[in-house]
Amino acid sequence: MLLVRYGELALKKRNRRMFEERLLHNIRQKLDPFSGVTVQQTFGRMFVHLNGADAVSITQALQQVFGIVSVSPVVRTELDIGEVKGAALALMEKHDMPNVTFKVETQRANKQFPLTSQEVNREVGAHVLRNTRHLKVDVHEPDYPLTVEIRPQGVFLYTERFPGLGGLPVGTSGKVMLLLSGGIDSPVAGYFTMKRGVEIEAVHFHSYPYTSERSLKKVEDLTRQLAVYGGPIHLHVVPFTEIQTNIREQCEESFTITVMRRFMFRIAQQLAEKRGALALSTGESLGQVASQTLESMRAINEVVQLPVLRPLIGMDKQEIIGVSKEIGTYETSILPYEDCCTVFVPKSPQTRPNLERTRQNEANLDVEELVNDAVQHTEMKTFTLDDKREFASYFD
Ligand code: ATP
Ligand code: MG
């Protein structure tokens, strides 16, 4: 079986129960495709009973669940030193090669056990040494630290520890509406939003026919990739052509980006309120492009009341790219299909848009009607990683 460790030290008692219940739910959901696997929660950790399923692929799946600190394949024995020795030998025999070292580390949480930690270390270590050819002990830097945990429920032995993602289980911190473009940044912002336990829904602004079906498909694939970490994700696709056409006709060219963003925020806020999301989240960082100055953010933020999370605010582009490669969104993000912003991009956008002039630029637009109309025609689709068929057809 697999031992799953979790736990934010700072968790309060009451939160802890919610944390555990949610984590258990998320792990079960993640492991649903593996038949026969069961999950059990006991005393501040969880056990995944493999029942014959592949430990490697299940460990990898668990390494995509927020809230898990580490995972170890473990063997459980009864509270009997003979059994412990047998299990330790079985674990270490696999590594019996020249120049390989190990060390037994016993943790005795169960004080009823007749031997002390030191005695267990010695007996188990001696048994392994006697029955293998090459293994040696190295107490300082062993290749394989063999941990023996003696607990009331039995004895647990393991040699490996695979790191998890950390963070909080998705669903313990409320819901946020992520503005998801087809670029590199916003999927990473989605990842970091989920990392702190937030469930996300995504909203994408689509300017068909100026932007193609393929660019929409790209955003759907990014949503699917984020679902690896967050369970099923709803994607709201907003028809944005009408608004963009109006903006182009009615606004000074240098203000089109700022006004367009204000519409995105207004619409996202309405969708958030409809769906019970408590904030918006974007892939903005500071100083990256013209629309990402503090002056721009202020002009754009003015039209919403909900908090706007910007998880990438302090990151450099290279760091963001690094994360996007790690989480598997990069390859999709760099596909060349145009985005609604690139189609309508002005020659010289305002980098420090003045608030008053921004408002004036909207004076000839029927803001309320345009927003309501877009919201009304928004379509929602739900994505999980499981529908791989569609994903594959995209690349041929
Ligand atoms: P990204 O790499 O995420 O596309 P960017 O560097 O291209 O970001 P901007 O074009 O200024 O930056 O967009 C800033 C943020 O606005 C994006 O990260 C995203 O959250 C949101 N956004 C932009 N275009 C769209 C869109 N078509 N649909 C939904 N959200 C969008
Ligand atoms: Mg972009």
Short mmCIF file of C-alpha atoms and ligand atoms in Angstrom, two decimals:
data_model
loop_
_atom_site.label_atom_id
_atom_site.label_comp_id
_atom_site.label_asym_id
_atom_site.label_seq_id
_atom_site.Cartn_x
_atom_site.Cartn_y
_atom_site.Cartn_z
CA MET A 1 0.00 0.00 0.00
CA LEU A 2 0.95 3.65 -0.17
CA LEU A 3 1.36 5.93 2.78
CA VAL A 4 0.18 9.48 2.07
CA ARG A 5 1.44 12.31 4.27
CA TYR A 6 -0.24 15.66 4.47
CA GLY A 7 -0.72 18.48 6.87
CA GLU A 8 -0.16 22.16 7.08
CA LEU A 9 1.26 22.70 10.52
CA ALA A 10 -0.77 25.84 10.99
CA LEU A 11 -4.12 24.15 10.46
CA LYS A 12 -6.62 24.89 13.15
CA LYS A 13 -8.56 22.04 14.72
CA ARG A 14 -11.84 22.84 13.04
CA ASN A 15 -10.23 23.37 9.64
CA ARG A 16 -8.32 20.16 9.98
CA ARG A 17 -11.46 18.00 9.67
CA MET A 18 -12.53 19.85 6.55
CA PHE A 19 -9.03 19.59 5.13
CA GLU A 20 -8.96 15.83 5.69
CA GLU A 21 -12.42 15.18 4.34
CA ARG A 22 -11.76 17.20 1.24
CA LEU A 23 -8.37 15.62 0.66
CA LEU A 24 -9.89 12.16 0.99
CA HIS A 25 -12.58 13.10 -1.51
CA ASN A 26 -10.03 14.53 -3.97
CA ILE A 27 -7.77 11.49 -3.71
CA ARG A 28 -10.70 9.15 -4.29
CA GLN A 29 -11.76 11.18 -7.30
CA LYS A 30 -8.23 11.16 -8.68
CA LEU A 31 -7.88 7.40 -8.22
CA ASP A 32 -11.33 6.60 -9.55
CA PRO A 33 -9.95 5.31 -12.90
CA PHE A 34 -7.89 2.66 -11.06
CA SER A 35 -10.26 -0.12 -10.19
CA GLY A 36 -9.91 -1.95 -6.90
CA VAL A 37 -7.93 0.80 -5.19
CA THR A 38 -9.28 1.96 -1.82
CA VAL A 39 -8.31 4.88 0.40
CA GLN A 40 -8.48 5.02 4.15
CA GLN A 41 -7.81 7.87 6.53
CA THR A 42 -6.29 7.21 9.96
CA PHE A 43 -4.48 9.30 12.56
CA GLY A 44 -3.24 12.17 10.47
CA ARG A 45 -2.32 10.23 7.35
CA MET A 46 -3.89 8.19 4.62
CA PHE A 47 -3.34 4.75 3.21
CA VAL A 48 -4.01 3.78 -0.36
CA HIS A 49 -4.57 0.04 -0.66
CA LEU A 50 -3.39 -0.95 -4.10
CA ASN A 51 -5.08 -4.36 -4.32
CA GLY A 52 -2.86 -5.27 -7.22
CA ALA A 53 -2.88 -1.90 -9.02
CA ASP A 54 0.39 -0.35 -10.22
CA ALA A 55 2.18 1.52 -7.43
CA VAL A 56 4.15 3.74 -9.81
CA SER A 57 1.21 5.18 -11.74
CA ILE A 58 -0.81 5.65 -8.58
CA THR A 59 2.08 7.43 -6.87
CA GLN A 60 2.32 9.71 -9.91
CA ALA A 61 -1.39 10.44 -9.74
CA LEU A 62 -1.08 11.31 -6.05
CA GLN A 63 1.79 13.66 -6.90
CA GLN A 64 -0.78 15.80 -8.74
CA VAL A 65 -3.11 16.24 -5.79
CA PHE A 66 -2.74 19.47 -3.80
CA GLY A 67 -2.46 18.99 -0.05
CA ILE A 68 -0.20 15.93 -0.19
CA VAL A 69 3.30 16.41 1.23
CA SER A 70 4.81 13.06 0.29
CA VAL A 71 4.00 9.47 -0.65
CA SER A 72 5.81 6.27 0.31
CA PRO A 73 5.20 2.70 -0.77
CA VAL A 74 4.93 0.85 2.56
CA VAL A 75 4.72 -2.66 3.89
CA ARG A 76 2.66 -3.31 7.02
CA THR A 77 3.33 -6.12 9.49
CA GLU A 78 1.85 -7.21 12.81
CA LEU A 79 3.48 -5.97 16.02
CA ASP A 80 5.99 -8.78 15.94
CA ILE A 81 9.76 -8.37 15.59
CA GLY A 82 10.09 -11.59 13.57
CA GLU A 83 7.64 -10.26 10.99
CA VAL A 84 9.36 -6.90 10.95
CA LYS A 85 12.72 -8.52 10.22
CA GLY A 86 11.23 -10.57 7.40
CA ALA A 87 9.59 -7.54 5.81
CA ALA A 88 12.76 -5.45 6.16
CA LEU A 89 14.79 -8.11 4.42
CA ALA A 90 12.26 -8.41 1.61
CA LEU A 91 12.45 -4.63 1.06
CA MET A 92 16.25 -4.44 1.14
CA GLU A 93 17.02 -7.59 -0.88
CA LYS A 94 16.04 -5.69 -4.01
CA HIS A 95 18.93 -3.30 -3.43
CA ASP A 96 21.55 -5.94 -2.59
CA MET A 97 24.35 -4.74 -4.83
CA PRO A 98 28.01 -3.75 -4.31
CA ASN A 99 28.54 -0.36 -2.68
CA VAL A 100 24.92 0.10 -1.64
CA THR A 101 24.36 1.30 1.91
CA PHE A 102 21.35 1.43 4.22
CA LYS A 103 20.42 2.36 7.74
CA VAL A 104 17.48 1.38 9.92
CA GLU A 105 15.60 4.26 11.57
CA THR A 106 12.94 3.22 14.01
CA GLN A 107 10.16 5.48 15.26
CA ARG A 108 8.34 3.95 18.18
CA ALA A 109 5.02 5.77 18.56
CA ASN A 110 3.59 2.69 20.27
CA LYS A 111 5.27 2.47 23.66
CA GLN A 112 3.66 -0.94 24.31
CA PHE A 113 6.06 -2.52 21.86
CA PRO A 114 8.54 -4.63 23.88
CA LEU A 115 11.74 -3.44 22.16
CA THR A 116 13.17 0.09 22.21
CA SER A 117 13.93 1.95 19.00
CA GLN A 118 17.63 1.24 19.41
CA GLU A 119 16.99 -2.47 19.87
CA VAL A 120 14.81 -2.60 16.79
CA ASN A 121 17.47 -0.77 14.76
CA ARG A 122 20.07 -3.27 15.83
CA GLU A 123 18.03 -6.43 15.37
CA VAL A 124 16.60 -5.46 12.03
CA GLY A 125 19.93 -4.13 10.75
CA ALA A 126 21.76 -7.29 11.79
CA HIS A 127 19.13 -9.49 10.17
CA VAL A 128 19.42 -7.65 6.85
CA LEU A 129 23.25 -7.72 6.94
CA ARG A 130 23.34 -11.45 7.74
CA ASN A 131 21.02 -12.37 4.90
CA THR A 132 22.36 -10.20 2.05
CA ARG A 133 25.69 -10.33 0.22
CA HIS A 134 26.72 -6.74 -0.48
CA LEU A 135 24.72 -4.31 1.65
CA LYS A 136 26.59 -2.22 4.18
CA VAL A 137 25.45 0.15 6.89
CA ASP A 138 26.12 3.87 6.64
CA VAL A 139 24.59 5.80 9.51
CA HIS A 140 25.37 9.24 8.07
CA GLU A 141 24.43 9.17 4.40
CA PRO A 142 22.76 5.87 3.57
CA ASP A 143 21.49 5.26 0.02
CA TYR A 144 18.39 3.70 1.56
CA PRO A 145 17.17 4.89 4.93
CA LEU A 146 14.82 2.09 6.00
CA THR A 147 12.19 3.58 8.27
CA VAL A 148 10.36 1.33 10.70
CA GLU A 149 7.32 3.01 12.27
CA ILE A 150 5.85 1.17 15.21
CA ARG A 151 2.24 2.23 15.76
CA PRO A 152 -0.75 0.79 17.62
CA GLN A 153 -2.19 -0.48 14.33
CA GLY A 154 0.92 -2.36 13.29
CA VAL A 155 4.43 -1.75 11.99
CA PHE A 156 5.06 0.18 8.79
CA LEU A 157 8.28 -0.10 6.78
CA TYR A 158 9.44 2.02 3.85
CA THR A 159 12.59 3.14 2.07
CA GLU A 160 11.35 5.75 -0.39
CA ARG A 161 9.60 9.08 -0.09
CA PHE A 162 8.22 10.82 -3.17
CA PRO A 163 7.47 14.54 -2.79
CA GLY A 164 3.92 15.81 -3.28
CA LEU A 165 2.81 19.25 -4.46
CA GLY A 166 2.02 20.57 -0.99
CA GLY A 167 -0.58 23.31 -0.82
CA LEU A 168 -4.17 22.81 0.32
CA PRO A 169 -6.81 20.42 -1.03
CA VAL A 170 -8.79 22.03 -3.84
CA GLY A 171 -12.21 22.90 -2.51
CA THR A 172 -11.20 24.01 0.99
CA SER A 173 -10.84 27.71 0.17
CA GLY A 174 -13.89 28.59 -1.89
CA LYS A 175 -14.23 29.26 -5.59
CA VAL A 176 -12.58 31.72 -7.99
CA MET A 177 -13.27 32.67 -11.60
CA LEU A 178 -10.05 32.43 -13.64
CA LEU A 179 -9.68 34.56 -16.78
CA LEU A 180 -8.10 32.01 -19.06
CA SER A 181 -6.57 33.11 -22.36
CA GLY A 182 -4.63 30.77 -24.58
CA GLY A 183 -1.30 32.19 -23.40
CA ILE A 184 1.42 30.96 -21.10
CA ASP A 185 0.53 32.98 -18.02
CA SER A 186 -3.09 32.43 -17.14
CA PRO A 187 -2.89 28.60 -16.91
CA VAL A 188 0.00 29.05 -14.47
CA ALA A 189 -2.10 31.55 -12.53
CA GLY A 190 -4.85 28.92 -12.43
CA TYR A 191 -2.41 26.37 -11.06
CA PHE A 192 -1.26 28.67 -8.25
CA THR A 193 -4.82 29.65 -7.45
CA MET A 194 -5.74 25.99 -7.01
CA LYS A 195 -2.61 25.31 -5.01
CA ARG A 196 -4.02 27.27 -2.09
CA GLY A 197 -7.16 25.14 -2.01
CA VAL A 198 -9.29 27.19 -4.37
CA GLU A 199 -11.68 25.55 -6.78
CA ILE A 200 -11.60 27.33 -10.13
CA GLU A 201 -13.99 27.89 -12.99
CA ALA A 202 -12.55 29.43 -16.14
CA VAL A 203 -13.86 32.14 -18.43
CA HIS A 204 -12.59 32.70 -21.95
CA PHE A 205 -13.42 35.55 -24.32
CA HIS A 206 -13.69 34.40 -27.86
CA SER A 207 -13.93 36.60 -30.96
CA TYR A 208 -15.18 34.27 -33.62
CA PRO A 209 -14.59 34.52 -36.60
CA TYR A 210 -11.59 36.77 -35.94
CA THR A 211 -10.25 34.02 -33.76
CA SER A 212 -10.54 30.46 -35.00
CA GLU A 213 -12.12 27.30 -33.66
CA ARG A 214 -8.58 26.09 -33.10
CA SER A 215 -7.81 28.88 -30.68
CA LEU A 216 -10.87 27.86 -28.69
CA LYS A 217 -9.80 24.24 -28.81
CA LYS A 218 -6.49 25.31 -27.37
CA VAL A 219 -8.17 26.91 -24.36
CA GLU A 220 -10.27 23.79 -23.88
CA ASP A 221 -7.10 21.71 -23.82
CA LEU A 222 -5.56 24.05 -21.26
CA THR A 223 -8.68 23.67 -19.12
CA ARG A 224 -8.39 19.92 -19.40
CA GLN A 225 -4.75 20.09 -18.36
CA LEU A 226 -5.64 22.18 -15.30
CA ALA A 227 -8.25 19.57 -14.43
CA VAL A 228 -5.32 17.22 -13.70
CA TYR A 229 -4.82 19.25 -10.52
CA GLY A 230 -8.29 20.49 -9.77
CA GLY A 231 -10.82 17.85 -10.75
CA PRO A 232 -13.48 18.68 -13.36
CA ILE A 233 -13.40 22.36 -14.41
CA HIS A 234 -16.23 24.38 -15.93
CA LEU A 235 -15.20 26.64 -18.80
CA HIS A 236 -17.43 29.60 -19.72
CA VAL A 237 -16.95 30.74 -23.30
CA VAL A 238 -18.08 34.32 -23.85
CA PRO A 239 -18.83 35.60 -27.37
CA PHE A 240 -16.78 38.79 -27.48
CA THR A 241 -16.88 39.87 -31.13
CA GLU A 242 -19.79 42.27 -30.77
CA ILE A 243 -18.11 44.08 -27.90
CA GLN A 244 -14.78 44.30 -29.67
CA THR A 245 -16.38 45.63 -32.83
CA ASN A 246 -18.18 48.28 -30.82
CA ILE A 247 -15.00 49.26 -29.02
CA ARG A 248 -13.11 49.57 -32.27
CA GLU A 249 -15.78 51.82 -33.73
CA GLN A 250 -16.35 54.02 -30.67
CA CYS A 251 -13.07 54.37 -28.81
CA GLU A 252 -9.75 56.05 -29.44
CA GLU A 253 -7.42 53.41 -30.74
CA SER A 254 -4.94 53.75 -27.89
CA PHE A 255 -7.69 53.04 -25.32
CA THR A 256 -9.13 49.94 -26.93
CA ILE A 257 -7.11 47.50 -24.81
CA THR A 258 -8.02 49.18 -21.53
CA VAL A 259 -11.70 49.35 -22.41
CA MET A 260 -11.69 45.77 -23.65
CA ARG A 261 -10.20 44.60 -20.36
CA ARG A 262 -12.82 46.51 -18.42
CA PHE A 263 -15.49 44.59 -20.33
CA MET A 264 -13.76 41.31 -19.60
CA PHE A 265 -13.71 42.11 -15.89
CA ARG A 266 -17.35 43.17 -15.80
CA ILE A 267 -18.47 40.01 -17.56
CA ALA A 268 -16.21 37.80 -15.45
CA GLN A 269 -17.64 39.39 -12.32
CA GLN A 270 -21.21 38.70 -13.39
CA LEU A 271 -20.35 35.09 -14.16
CA ALA A 272 -18.53 34.80 -10.84
CA GLU A 273 -21.57 36.00 -8.97
CA LYS A 274 -23.82 33.62 -10.87
CA ARG A 275 -21.55 30.69 -10.06
CA GLY A 276 -20.76 31.54 -6.45
CA ALA A 277 -17.13 32.54 -7.05
CA LEU A 278 -15.69 35.00 -4.54
CA ALA A 279 -12.90 36.55 -6.61
CA LEU A 280 -11.38 36.78 -10.07
CA SER A 281 -7.91 35.52 -10.96
CA THR A 282 -5.70 36.56 -13.88
CA GLY A 283 -2.27 35.82 -15.34
CA GLU A 284 -1.11 39.40 -15.05
CA SER A 285 2.37 40.20 -13.86
CA LEU A 286 3.81 43.68 -13.46
CA GLY A 287 5.50 45.40 -16.35
CA GLN A 288 5.27 42.57 -18.82
CA VAL A 289 3.21 44.31 -21.48
CA ALA A 290 1.57 47.71 -21.94
CA SER A 291 -1.65 46.69 -20.21
CA GLN A 292 0.20 45.46 -17.14
CA THR A 293 1.22 48.66 -15.44
CA LEU A 294 -0.24 49.73 -12.11
CA GLU A 295 -2.07 52.56 -13.90
CA SER A 296 -3.70 50.04 -16.24
CA MET A 297 -4.62 47.70 -13.44
CA ARG A 298 -6.23 50.55 -11.58
CA ALA A 299 -8.23 51.61 -14.64
CA ILE A 300 -9.35 48.04 -15.25
CA ASN A 301 -10.05 47.17 -11.63
CA GLU A 302 -12.27 50.19 -11.23
CA VAL A 303 -15.26 48.41 -12.79
CA VAL A 304 -15.41 45.45 -10.40
CA GLN A 305 -16.07 44.99 -6.70
CA LEU A 306 -14.76 41.46 -6.31
CA PRO A 307 -11.12 41.00 -5.29
CA VAL A 308 -8.80 40.21 -8.20
CA LEU A 309 -6.08 37.65 -7.49
CA ARG A 310 -2.89 37.95 -9.51
CA PRO A 311 -0.78 35.00 -8.38
CA LEU A 312 2.03 35.78 -10.87
CA ILE A 313 2.51 39.39 -9.84
CA GLY A 314 6.02 38.86 -8.48
CA MET A 315 7.27 36.40 -11.06
CA ASP A 316 9.60 36.87 -14.02
CA LYS A 317 8.62 35.50 -17.40
CA GLN A 318 11.31 32.82 -17.22
CA GLU A 319 9.99 31.57 -13.89
CA ILE A 320 6.46 31.46 -15.27
CA ILE A 321 7.64 29.51 -18.31
CA GLY A 322 9.46 27.10 -15.99
CA VAL A 323 6.30 26.36 -14.05
CA SER A 324 4.21 26.03 -17.21
CA LYS A 325 6.61 23.35 -18.46
CA GLU A 326 6.43 21.51 -15.16
CA ILE A 327 2.65 21.50 -15.01
CA GLY A 328 2.24 20.47 -18.63
CA THR A 329 0.55 23.55 -20.13
CA TYR A 330 3.53 25.03 -21.99
CA GLU A 331 3.34 22.96 -25.16
CA THR A 332 -0.29 23.88 -25.65
CA SER A 333 0.20 27.53 -24.69
CA ILE A 334 2.83 28.14 -27.36
CA LEU A 335 0.68 26.85 -30.23
CA PRO A 336 0.37 29.82 -32.55
CA TYR A 337 -3.41 30.34 -32.73
CA GLU A 338 -4.35 33.96 -32.30
CA ASP A 339 -6.12 35.34 -29.26
CA CYS A 340 -8.86 37.96 -29.24
CA CYS A 341 -6.39 40.57 -27.97
CA THR A 342 -3.79 39.99 -30.66
CA VAL A 343 -6.38 40.45 -33.40
CA PHE A 344 -7.47 43.88 -32.24
CA VAL A 345 -4.18 45.12 -30.88
CA PRO A 346 -3.63 48.90 -31.36
CA LYS A 347 -0.39 50.34 -32.74
CA SER A 348 0.44 52.26 -29.58
CA PRO A 349 -1.68 51.37 -26.56
CA GLN A 350 -1.86 53.65 -23.51
CA THR A 351 0.59 52.32 -20.98
CA ARG A 352 -0.66 54.68 -18.27
CA PRO A 353 -4.32 55.20 -19.10
CA ASN A 354 -5.88 58.17 -17.40
CA LEU A 355 -9.05 57.22 -15.49
CA GLU A 356 -11.15 60.11 -16.71
CA ARG A 357 -10.26 59.57 -20.33
CA THR A 358 -10.90 55.86 -20.00
CA ARG A 359 -14.41 56.58 -18.77
CA GLN A 360 -14.99 59.08 -21.55
CA ASN A 361 -14.01 56.45 -24.08
CA GLU A 362 -16.88 54.29 -22.87
CA ALA A 363 -19.39 57.13 -23.06
CA ASN A 364 -20.73 56.11 -26.46
CA LEU A 365 -21.10 52.46 -25.58
CA ASP A 366 -24.16 50.85 -24.04
CA VAL A 367 -22.07 49.08 -21.45
CA GLU A 368 -24.89 47.41 -19.57
CA GLU A 369 -26.58 46.01 -22.62
CA LEU A 370 -23.35 44.76 -24.17
CA VAL A 371 -22.36 43.04 -20.92
CA ASN A 372 -25.77 41.48 -20.33
CA ASP A 373 -25.96 40.27 -23.87
CA ALA A 374 -22.54 38.63 -23.69
CA VAL A 375 -23.37 36.96 -20.38
CA GLN A 376 -26.64 35.68 -21.78
CA HIS A 377 -24.92 34.05 -24.73
CA THR A 378 -22.12 32.51 -22.70
CA GLU A 379 -21.79 28.76 -23.01
CA MET A 380 -20.51 26.46 -20.30
CA LYS A 381 -18.61 23.25 -20.94
CA THR A 382 -17.03 20.93 -18.39
CA PHE A 383 -13.62 19.33 -18.77
CA THR A 384 -11.85 16.47 -17.08
CA LEU A 385 -8.61 14.89 -18.13
CA ASP A 386 -10.39 11.65 -18.90
CA ASP A 387 -11.68 12.48 -22.36
CA LYS A 388 -8.29 11.88 -23.94
CA ARG A 389 -9.80 11.01 -27.28
CA GLU A 390 -10.59 14.59 -28.10
CA PHE A 391 -7.21 15.68 -26.85
CA ALA A 392 -5.41 13.29 -29.18
CA SER A 393 -7.38 14.25 -32.29
CA TYR A 394 -6.23 17.81 -31.84
CA PHE A 395 -2.61 17.04 -32.59
CA ASP A 396 -3.02 15.26 -35.92
P1 ATP B 1 -1.50 35.21 -20.92
O1 ATP B 1 -0.14 34.64 -21.14
O2 ATP B 1 -2.21 34.60 -19.76
O3 ATP B 1 -2.30 35.27 -22.18
P2 ATP B 1 -0.55 37.85 -21.38
O4 ATP B 1 0.87 37.94 -20.96
O5 ATP B 1 -0.88 37.62 -22.81
O6 ATP B 1 -1.24 36.73 -20.48
P3 ATP B 1 -2.47 40.02 -21.32
O7 ATP B 1 -2.80 39.87 -22.75
O8 ATP B 1 -2.22 41.39 -20.77
O9 ATP B 1 -1.22 39.18 -20.85
O10 ATP B 1 -3.62 39.36 -20.47
C1 ATP B 1 -3.60 39.48 -19.09
C2 ATP B 1 -4.60 38.53 -18.49
O11 ATP B 1 -5.94 38.83 -18.94
C3 ATP B 1 -4.39 37.09 -18.92
O12 ATP B 1 -3.40 36.46 -18.15
C4 ATP B 1 -5.76 36.51 -18.68
O13 ATP B 1 -5.96 36.24 -17.30
C5 ATP B 1 -6.67 37.65 -19.10
N1 ATP B 1 -7.06 37.48 -20.53
C6 ATP B 1 -6.51 38.03 -21.62
N2 ATP B 1 -7.14 37.65 -22.74
C7 ATP B 1 -8.13 36.83 -22.38
C8 ATP B 1 -9.15 36.08 -23.05
N3 ATP B 1 -9.26 36.09 -24.39
N4 ATP B 1 -9.99 35.33 -22.33
C9 ATP B 1 -9.88 35.29 -20.98
N5 ATP B 1 -8.95 35.95 -20.28
C10 ATP B 1 -8.09 36.71 -20.96
MG MG B 2 -2.14 36.45 -23.82
#
